[in-house]
Coordinates of C-alpha atoms in Angstrom, one line a residue:
M849 CA -18.4 -26.1 -20.6
V850 CA -17.0 -29.4 -19.5
G851 CA -13.6 -30.6 -21.7
D852 CA -13.4 -27.5 -23.5
S853 CA -10.5 -26.0 -22.4
T854 CA -10.1 -22.9 -24.4
V855 CA -12.2 -19.8 -24.3
A856 CA -12.4 -16.2 -26.8
A857 CA -13.9 -13.6 -25.0
G858 CA -14.4 -10.1 -26.2
G859 CA -13.0 -7.2 -24.2
G860 CA -16.1 -5.7 -23.5
R861 CA -18.2 -5.9 -19.8
R862 CA -21.9 -6.0 -19.1
P863 CA -23.3 -2.4 -19.5
G864 CA -24.2 -1.0 -16.5
R865 CA -22.1 -3.1 -13.7
F866 CA -19.5 -0.7 -12.7
L867 CA -16.4 -2.0 -12.7
P868 CA -15.2 -2.1 -8.5
A869 CA -18.9 -3.3 -7.8
V870 CA -18.2 -6.2 -10.0
F871 CA -14.8 -6.4 -7.9
L872 CA -16.2 -6.5 -4.9
Q873 CA -18.9 -8.7 -6.0
R874 CA -16.5 -11.9 -6.5
W875 CA -14.3 -10.9 -4.0
A876 CA -13.4 -14.6 -2.0
L877 CA -14.5 -12.4 1.5
W878 CA -17.9 -13.1 0.7
R879 CA -17.4 -17.3 0.3
L880 CA -16.3 -17.8 3.2
P881 CA -18.3 -20.5 5.7
R882 CA -18.8 -18.1 9.3
R883 CA -20.5 -14.5 8.9
G884 CA -19.4 -13.9 12.4
Q885 CA -15.7 -14.2 11.0
V886 CA -16.8 -11.7 7.7
W887 CA -17.7 -9.0 9.7
Y888 CA -14.9 -9.2 12.3
L889 CA -12.7 -8.9 8.9
L890 CA -15.0 -6.1 7.7
L891 CA -15.0 -4.6 11.5
V892 CA -10.9 -4.6 11.4
D893 CA -10.3 -3.0 8.1
V894 CA -13.2 -0.5 8.9
L895 CA -11.6 0.5 12.5
A896 CA -7.8 0.9 11.0
V897 CA -9.0 3.3 8.6
A898 CA -11.2 5.3 11.3
A899 CA -7.8 5.6 13.5
V900 CA -5.4 6.0 10.5
V901 CA -7.4 9.2 9.9
L902 CA -7.8 10.7 13.0
A903 CA -4.1 9.8 14.7
A904 CA -3.0 11.7 11.4
L905 CA -5.6 14.5 12.2
R906 CA -4.1 14.0 15.5
F907 CA -0.4 14.3 14.6
P908 CA 0.1 15.7 11.0
P909 CA 2.6 14.7 8.9
L910 CA 5.9 17.2 9.3
A911 CA 7.9 17.6 6.2
T912 CA 11.1 17.0 8.6
M913 CA 10.5 13.5 8.5
L914 CA 10.6 12.9 5.5
A915 CA 14.5 12.1 5.3
P916 CA 13.5 9.3 7.8
F917 CA 11.1 8.1 6.0
A918 CA 12.6 8.0 2.6
L919 CA 15.4 6.0 4.1
L920 CA 13.4 3.5 5.9
L921 CA 11.6 3.1 3.0
G922 CA 14.3 2.6 0.5
G923 CA 15.7 0.4 2.8
M924 CA 12.0 -1.5 3.4
L925 CA 11.7 -2.6 -0.4
V926 CA 15.8 -3.0 -0.9
S927 CA 16.1 -5.7 1.8
A928 CA 12.4 -7.4 0.3
E929 CA 13.7 -8.0 -2.8
L930 CA 16.6 -9.4 -1.9
A931 CA 15.2 -11.2 0.3
R932 CA 12.3 -12.2 -1.7
P933 CA 13.1 -16.0 -3.0
V934 CA 12.9 -16.7 0.7
E935 CA 9.8 -14.5 1.7
R936 CA 7.7 -16.3 -1.1
H937 CA 8.3 -19.5 0.9
R938 CA 8.4 -18.4 4.5
E939 CA 5.8 -20.6 6.9
E940 CA 3.1 -17.5 7.9
T941 CA 3.1 -15.8 11.4
L942 CA 1.5 -13.5 13.2
L943 CA 3.2 -10.6 12.3
G944 CA 2.0 -10.2 7.9
P945 CA 5.4 -8.4 7.1
G946 CA 8.0 -10.9 7.6
V947 CA 11.5 -9.2 6.5
D948 CA 10.0 -5.2 6.2
T949 CA 8.4 -5.7 10.5
P950 CA 12.2 -4.3 11.6
W951 CA 11.2 -1.1 9.0
I952 CA 7.7 -0.7 10.2
F953 CA 8.2 -0.6 13.6
A954 CA 10.9 1.9 12.8
G955 CA 9.0 4.0 11.7
V956 CA 6.1 3.1 14.6
L957 CA 9.5 4.3 17.3
V958 CA 10.5 7.1 14.8
L959 CA 7.6 8.9 12.7
R960 CA 4.6 10.4 13.3
P961 CA 1.5 8.0 12.3
G962 CA 0.6 9.2 8.8
F963 CA 4.2 8.0 7.3
A964 CA 4.2 5.4 9.4
V965 CA 0.9 3.7 7.9
A966 CA 2.8 4.5 4.7
L967 CA 5.2 2.0 5.2
V968 CA 2.4 -0.6 6.3
A969 CA 0.9 -0.1 3.1
F970 CA 3.7 -0.4 1.2
S971 CA 4.9 -2.9 2.1
A972 CA 1.7 -4.8 1.3
L973 CA 1.9 -3.4 -1.7
H974 CA 4.5 -5.2 -3.0
Q975 CA 3.9 -8.5 -1.5
W976 CA 1.2 -8.3 -3.4
F977 CA 3.0 -7.2 -6.5
R978 CA 6.5 -9.0 -6.1
V979 CA 5.9 -11.9 -3.3
R980 CA 2.9 -13.6 -3.0
R981 CA -0.9 -12.9 -4.0
R982 CA -3.1 -13.9 -1.3
P983 CA -6.7 -13.7 -1.4
A984 CA -7.2 -9.7 -1.0
Y985 CA -8.9 -9.6 1.8
R986 CA -6.2 -11.5 3.6
Q987 CA -4.4 -9.5 2.5
V988 CA -6.5 -5.8 3.6
F989 CA -6.9 -7.3 7.1
G990 CA -2.6 -8.4 7.5
A991 CA -2.0 -4.8 6.5
A992 CA -4.9 -3.0 8.7
S993 CA -3.9 -4.9 11.6
T994 CA 0.0 -4.9 11.7
A995 CA -1.5 -0.7 10.9
L996 CA -3.8 -0.9 14.3
A997 CA -0.9 -2.4 16.1
G998 CA 1.3 0.3 15.3
L999 CA -0.9 2.6 16.2
V1000 CA -1.2 1.0 19.6
A1001 CA 2.5 0.7 20.3
G1002 CA 2.8 4.6 18.9
A1003 CA -0.2 6.1 20.9
F1004 CA 1.6 3.9 24.2
L1005 CA 5.2 6.3 23.4
T1006 CA 3.9 9.6 22.8
A1007 CA 1.7 8.9 26.9
T1008 CA 5.6 8.0 28.3
G1009 CA 7.1 10.5 26.6
V1010 CA 9.5 8.4 24.4
R1011 CA 9.6 10.0 21.2
P1012 CA 11.0 12.4 19.9
L1013 CA 13.4 9.7 20.1
G1014 CA 17.2 11.2 20.9
E1015 CA 20.9 10.4 19.9
V1016 CA 21.4 9.5 23.4
L1017 CA 19.0 6.0 25.0
D1018 CA 18.7 6.0 28.3
A1019 CA 17.7 3.0 30.4
R1020 CA 14.2 4.2 31.0
S1021 CA 14.1 4.7 27.2
V1022 CA 15.2 1.5 25.8
T1023 CA 12.7 -0.3 28.4
L1024 CA 9.9 1.6 27.3
L1025 CA 11.2 0.6 23.6
T1026 CA 11.0 -2.6 24.6
V1027 CA 7.1 -2.5 26.0
A1028 CA 6.2 -1.1 23.0
G1029 CA 7.5 -3.6 20.9
V1030 CA 6.3 -6.7 23.1
V1031 CA 2.3 -4.1 22.8
F1032 CA 3.2 -3.9 18.9
L1033 CA 2.8 -7.3 19.0
A1034 CA 0.5 -8.6 21.2
V1035 CA -2.2 -6.3 19.8
N1036 CA -1.4 -8.0 16.2
A1037 CA -1.1 -11.3 17.2
A1038 CA -4.8 -10.2 19.4
L1039 CA -6.1 -9.0 16.2
V1040 CA -5.2 -12.1 13.9
T1041 CA -5.7 -14.4 16.4
A1042 CA -9.6 -13.5 17.2
A1043 CA -9.8 -14.1 13.6
D1044 CA -7.9 -17.5 12.7
G1045 CA -8.4 -18.8 16.1
P1046 CA -5.2 -20.0 18.1
R1047 CA -2.6 -22.1 16.6
R1048 CA -1.1 -25.2 18.3
P1049 CA 2.1 -23.7 20.9
R1050 CA 4.6 -26.2 19.9
E1051 CA 3.8 -24.9 15.9
A1052 CA 3.4 -21.2 16.6
A1053 CA 6.0 -21.1 18.7
P1054 CA 9.1 -20.9 16.0
G1055 CA 7.1 -18.0 14.3
H1056 CA 6.3 -16.4 17.4
A1057 CA 10.1 -16.0 18.1
F1058 CA 10.8 -14.3 14.4
D1059 CA 8.7 -12.1 14.7
A1060 CA 10.0 -10.9 18.2
A1061 CA 13.8 -11.0 16.4
M1062 CA 12.0 -8.8 13.8
T1063 CA 10.8 -6.6 15.9
A1064 CA 13.2 -6.4 17.8
F1065 CA 15.9 -5.1 15.1
G1066 CA 13.5 -2.6 14.6
L1067 CA 15.1 -0.3 17.4
P1068 CA 18.5 -0.3 16.3
L1069 CA 16.7 0.4 12.8
A1070 CA 14.9 3.4 14.3
W1071 CA 18.1 5.5 16.5
A1072 CA 20.0 4.3 13.1
A1073 CA 17.6 6.4 10.8
V1074 CA 18.1 9.6 13.6
A1075 CA 21.4 9.2 14.8
A1076 CA 23.4 7.3 12.1
P1077 CA 21.6 7.4 8.6
L1078 CA 25.0 5.7 7.7
L1079 CA 24.7 2.7 10.2
V1080 CA 21.2 2.1 8.6
P1081 CA 22.4 0.0 4.7
V1082 CA 24.5 -1.9 7.7
L1083 CA 21.6 -2.7 9.8
A1084 CA 19.9 -3.2 6.3
G1085 CA 22.3 -5.9 4.8
A1086 CA 22.0 -7.6 8.7
T1087 CA 18.5 -8.2 8.7
V1088 CA 18.5 -9.3 5.2
V1089 CA 21.7 -12.4 6.3
L1090 CA 19.7 -13.3 9.1
H1091 CA 16.3 -13.4 7.4
R1092 CA 18.2 -15.6 4.5
G1093 CA 19.7 -18.0 6.8
G1094 CA 16.9 -18.7 8.5
L1095 CA 15.8 -17.1 12.2
G1096 CA 14.5 -19.8 14.0
R1097 CA 12.1 -21.7 11.8
G1098 CA 10.6 -18.8 10.3
R1099 CA 10.7 -20.4 6.3
R1100 CA 11.0 -23.8 4.7
S1101 CA 15.1 -24.6 3.5
H1102 CA 17.0 -25.3 0.4
V1103 CA 14.2 -25.0 -2.1
T1104 CA 14.6 -24.2 -5.5
L1105 CA 11.7 -22.3 -7.2
D1106 CA 10.7 -22.7 -11.1
P1107 CA 11.8 -20.4 -12.7
G1108 CA 8.3 -20.2 -15.3
T1109 CA 6.3 -19.9 -12.6
G1110 CA 7.6 -19.1 -9.4
V1111 CA 6.9 -22.3 -7.2
L1112 CA 8.5 -25.3 -6.1
T1113 CA 10.6 -27.4 -8.5
A1114 CA 9.7 -31.2 -8.5
S1115 CA 12.4 -32.7 -6.6
S1116 CA 12.1 -29.3 -4.2
W1117 CA 8.5 -30.2 -3.3
L1118 CA 8.8 -33.7 -3.3
G1119 CA 11.9 -33.2 -0.8
A1120 CA 9.9 -29.9 1.1
A1121 CA 6.7 -32.1 1.1
E1122 CA 8.9 -35.8 2.9
A1123 CA 9.9 -33.2 5.4
E1124 CA 7.0 -31.8 6.3
L1125 CA 5.0 -35.7 7.2
T1126 CA 8.7 -36.2 8.8
R1127 CA 8.4 -32.5 10.9
L1128 CA 5.1 -33.0 12.3
G1129 CA 5.3 -37.0 12.9
R1130 CA 2.7 -40.0 13.5
H1131 CA 0.6 -38.6 15.6
G1132 CA 0.7 -35.5 14.0
P1133 CA -2.6 -34.0 12.2
G1134 CA -3.3 -35.2 7.8
Q1135 CA -2.2 -34.1 5.2
A1136 CA -4.0 -34.5 1.3
V1137 CA -2.4 -34.3 -1.4
L1138 CA -3.7 -32.5 -5.3
L1139 CA -2.3 -33.1 -8.4
L1140 CA -3.6 -31.0 -11.3
D1141 CA -2.9 -31.4 -14.5
L1142 CA -4.5 -28.8 -17.2
D1143 CA -6.9 -30.1 -20.0
H1144 CA -6.1 -30.4 -23.5
F1145 CA -2.7 -27.5 -23.1
R1146 CA -0.4 -29.1 -25.7
Q1147 CA -3.1 -28.3 -28.7
L1148 CA -3.4 -24.9 -26.9
N1149 CA 0.3 -24.8 -26.5
D1150 CA 0.6 -25.3 -30.1
R1151 CA -2.2 -23.8 -31.5
Y1152 CA -1.4 -20.2 -29.4
G1153 CA 2.5 -20.1 -29.1
A1154 CA 5.0 -21.3 -26.3
R1155 CA 4.6 -17.7 -24.7
I1156 CA 0.5 -18.2 -24.0
G1157 CA 1.2 -21.4 -22.9
D1158 CA 4.1 -20.0 -20.9
A1159 CA 1.1 -17.0 -19.7
V1160 CA -1.0 -19.4 -18.7
L1161 CA 0.7 -21.2 -16.8
R1162 CA 2.3 -18.5 -14.6
A1163 CA -1.8 -17.4 -14.5
V1164 CA -2.4 -21.3 -12.9
A1165 CA 0.1 -20.8 -10.6
D1166 CA -0.7 -17.7 -9.1
T1167 CA -4.0 -19.3 -9.1
L1168 CA -3.2 -22.4 -6.6
R1169 CA -0.6 -19.8 -4.6
D1170 CA -3.9 -17.4 -4.2
E1171 CA -5.8 -20.5 -3.2
V1172 CA -4.1 -21.8 -0.5
R1173 CA -2.3 -21.2 2.6
A1174 CA 1.2 -19.9 2.5
A1175 CA 2.4 -23.0 4.8
D1176 CA 0.4 -25.5 2.0
L1177 CA 3.2 -26.8 -0.5
V1178 CA 2.9 -25.2 -4.1
G1179 CA 5.2 -27.5 -7.2
R1180 CA 5.3 -28.0 -10.6
S1181 CA 5.8 -31.9 -11.4
G1182 CA 5.7 -31.3 -14.7
G1183 CA 4.9 -29.8 -18.5
E1184 CA 1.2 -28.5 -17.3
E1185 CA 1.1 -30.1 -14.5
F1186 CA 1.3 -29.3 -10.5
A1187 CA 1.0 -30.8 -7.5
V1188 CA -0.5 -29.1 -3.6
L1189 CA 0.7 -30.3 -0.2
L1190 CA -2.2 -29.5 1.9
A1191 CA -1.4 -29.6 5.5
G1192 CA -4.1 -30.3 8.3
T1193 CA -6.6 -31.1 5.4
G1194 CA -8.7 -33.9 6.0
R1195 CA -10.3 -35.8 3.4
F1196 CA -13.5 -33.6 2.5
D1197 CA -11.9 -30.1 3.2
A1198 CA -9.4 -31.1 0.3
M1199 CA -12.1 -31.6 -2.0
A1200 CA -13.5 -28.4 -1.4
I1201 CA -10.2 -26.7 -1.7
A1202 CA -9.8 -28.8 -4.8
E1203 CA -13.1 -27.8 -6.4
R1204 CA -12.8 -24.4 -5.6
I1205 CA -9.0 -24.6 -7.6
R1206 CA -11.1 -25.8 -10.2
L1207 CA -13.4 -23.7 -10.4
R1208 CA -10.8 -20.4 -10.0
V1209 CA -9.3 -22.2 -12.7
A1210 CA -11.9 -22.2 -15.2
S1211 CA -12.6 -18.3 -14.8
T1212 CA -8.7 -17.3 -15.2
L1213 CA -8.3 -15.9 -18.8
V1214 CA -5.4 -14.9 -21.0
A1215 CA -5.4 -11.7 -23.1
L1216 CA -4.3 -13.4 -27.0
K1217 CA -3.1 -9.6 -28.8
A1218 CA -5.9 -7.6 -29.5
S1219 CA -8.4 -8.5 -33.4
G1220 CA -10.4 -6.4 -35.1
D1221 CA -13.4 -7.8 -32.6
G1222 CA -11.3 -6.4 -29.8
P1223 CA -9.0 -8.1 -27.3
Q1224 CA -9.0 -12.2 -27.9
F1225 CA -8.7 -13.7 -24.3
V1226 CA -7.5 -18.1 -23.8
G1227 CA -7.8 -20.1 -21.0
V1228 CA -7.8 -23.5 -19.7
T1229 CA -9.7 -26.5 -17.3
V1230 CA -8.1 -28.4 -15.3
S1231 CA -8.2 -32.2 -13.8
I1232 CA -7.5 -32.9 -10.6
G1233 CA -7.1 -35.9 -8.3
V1234 CA -7.2 -35.5 -4.6
A1235 CA -5.6 -38.0 -1.9
A1236 CA -5.6 -38.3 1.7
C1237 CA -2.3 -38.7 3.7
A1238 CA -3.0 -39.8 7.0
A1239 CA 0.1 -39.3 9.3
D1240 CA 1.5 -42.8 9.2
E1241 CA 1.1 -42.9 5.5
V1242 CA 4.1 -43.0 2.7
L1243 CA 4.4 -40.2 0.9
S1244 CA 4.9 -41.9 -2.6
D1245 CA 1.2 -43.9 -1.3
A1246 CA -0.8 -40.7 -0.7
L1247 CA 1.3 -39.3 -4.7
L1248 CA -0.1 -42.5 -6.5
A1249 CA -3.8 -42.8 -4.8
A1250 CA -3.8 -39.2 -6.0
E1251 CA -2.5 -39.9 -9.6
A1252 CA -5.3 -42.6 -9.9
A1253 CA -7.5 -40.2 -8.9
L1254 CA -6.4 -37.9 -11.3
L1255 CA -6.5 -40.4 -14.2
R1256 CA -9.7 -41.6 -13.4
A1257 CA -10.8 -37.7 -13.8
K1258 CA -9.5 -37.2 -17.2
A1259 CA -11.2 -40.5 -18.2
A1260 CA -14.3 -39.0 -17.0
G1261 CA -14.3 -36.5 -19.0
R1262 CA -11.8 -33.7 -18.2
N1263 CA -12.9 -30.7 -15.6
R1264 CA -13.6 -32.4 -13.2
T1265 CA -12.4 -33.3 -9.0
I1266 CA -12.1 -37.1 -7.9
C1267 CA -11.2 -37.9 -4.5
A1268 CA -9.4 -41.5 -3.5
E1269 CA -11.2 -43.5 -1.8
P1270 CA -9.9 -44.1 1.8
T1271 CA -7.6 -47.4 1.9
S1272 CA -9.0 -48.3 5.1

């Protein structure tokens, strides 16, 4: 209901509704505008599952590979945790695993398919729970694409007789391993590009360099896992240092996270947004700014306490990260206020995204303590102001326009989205 900021509900669910069926029905995949893209994503997921099953049956896991698998898995998770602050704000590239890529490719080189794909699965789960949550269908598709790329690269190595790796690598082996890395990158890039379309070469080049460097680092990791396990922690440390230092331009630098929500602080968001506009230049694509304010949040905080208020803020921040792309900027601009910069997004698309966010926030609930009537939940609504930011426009002007639109949304009854009128 418009203007109503808190919702209490029981913990039961409708009889006759199977929980997985409800989840699949609400999957964001079905809301994609192009049905062809929906079927393509599902096709890649199904192909990945089928390929993994067939490969595991043809080449069943060996007990002798448990030690290198455990070594690679442990190194990957530790490295991912150390690099997590950077990974949360790394611009999205074609290879989704990011800092996990060397470990996954090393697994492709030295492990049988079942173990190698298990590394992909653990990487996807770690990203979901510890790094950033993209829409579930994108997370699944990213893992499926990486798994298929790894299986194709592994099949190439098996066909050329490179595996298993020896302690001494001759020139032929190194050449074929390098070709396998190119195959791994090319297959993954083809799958992702077919889903999302090609990117501008100038914008995509830093991401390609980052993916290639991470994949290349998998070669010494694979050799060390087999021939010199004690070198693996050394290489893991080097991976994290290079990654945190910003390999190419595959990450956003000098960011500070808000400890309560995990999004950018106000100053970091402003600096990153201005840097993004400067990077794109006067002739780049336009941007859009969203300013969001939680409705009646102070009353909620007073009624339920700061612990519940903080949980609501975290839930809203998670929703924002889920609903925008990795290249977009999400920041906390005030106590209960958030700001979003949508890269390369026009006015009408920004309105559609903002409305989607508003509806998603309105359906997000945070659990209270259980009472005699069962679990109780609380939620909020949000008012959103939207403003386009042309390539030749100053960010401060767009922020003022978005703030004026936000005030109009508040005055009109809250829980609504209003877009500022273009200045010309």
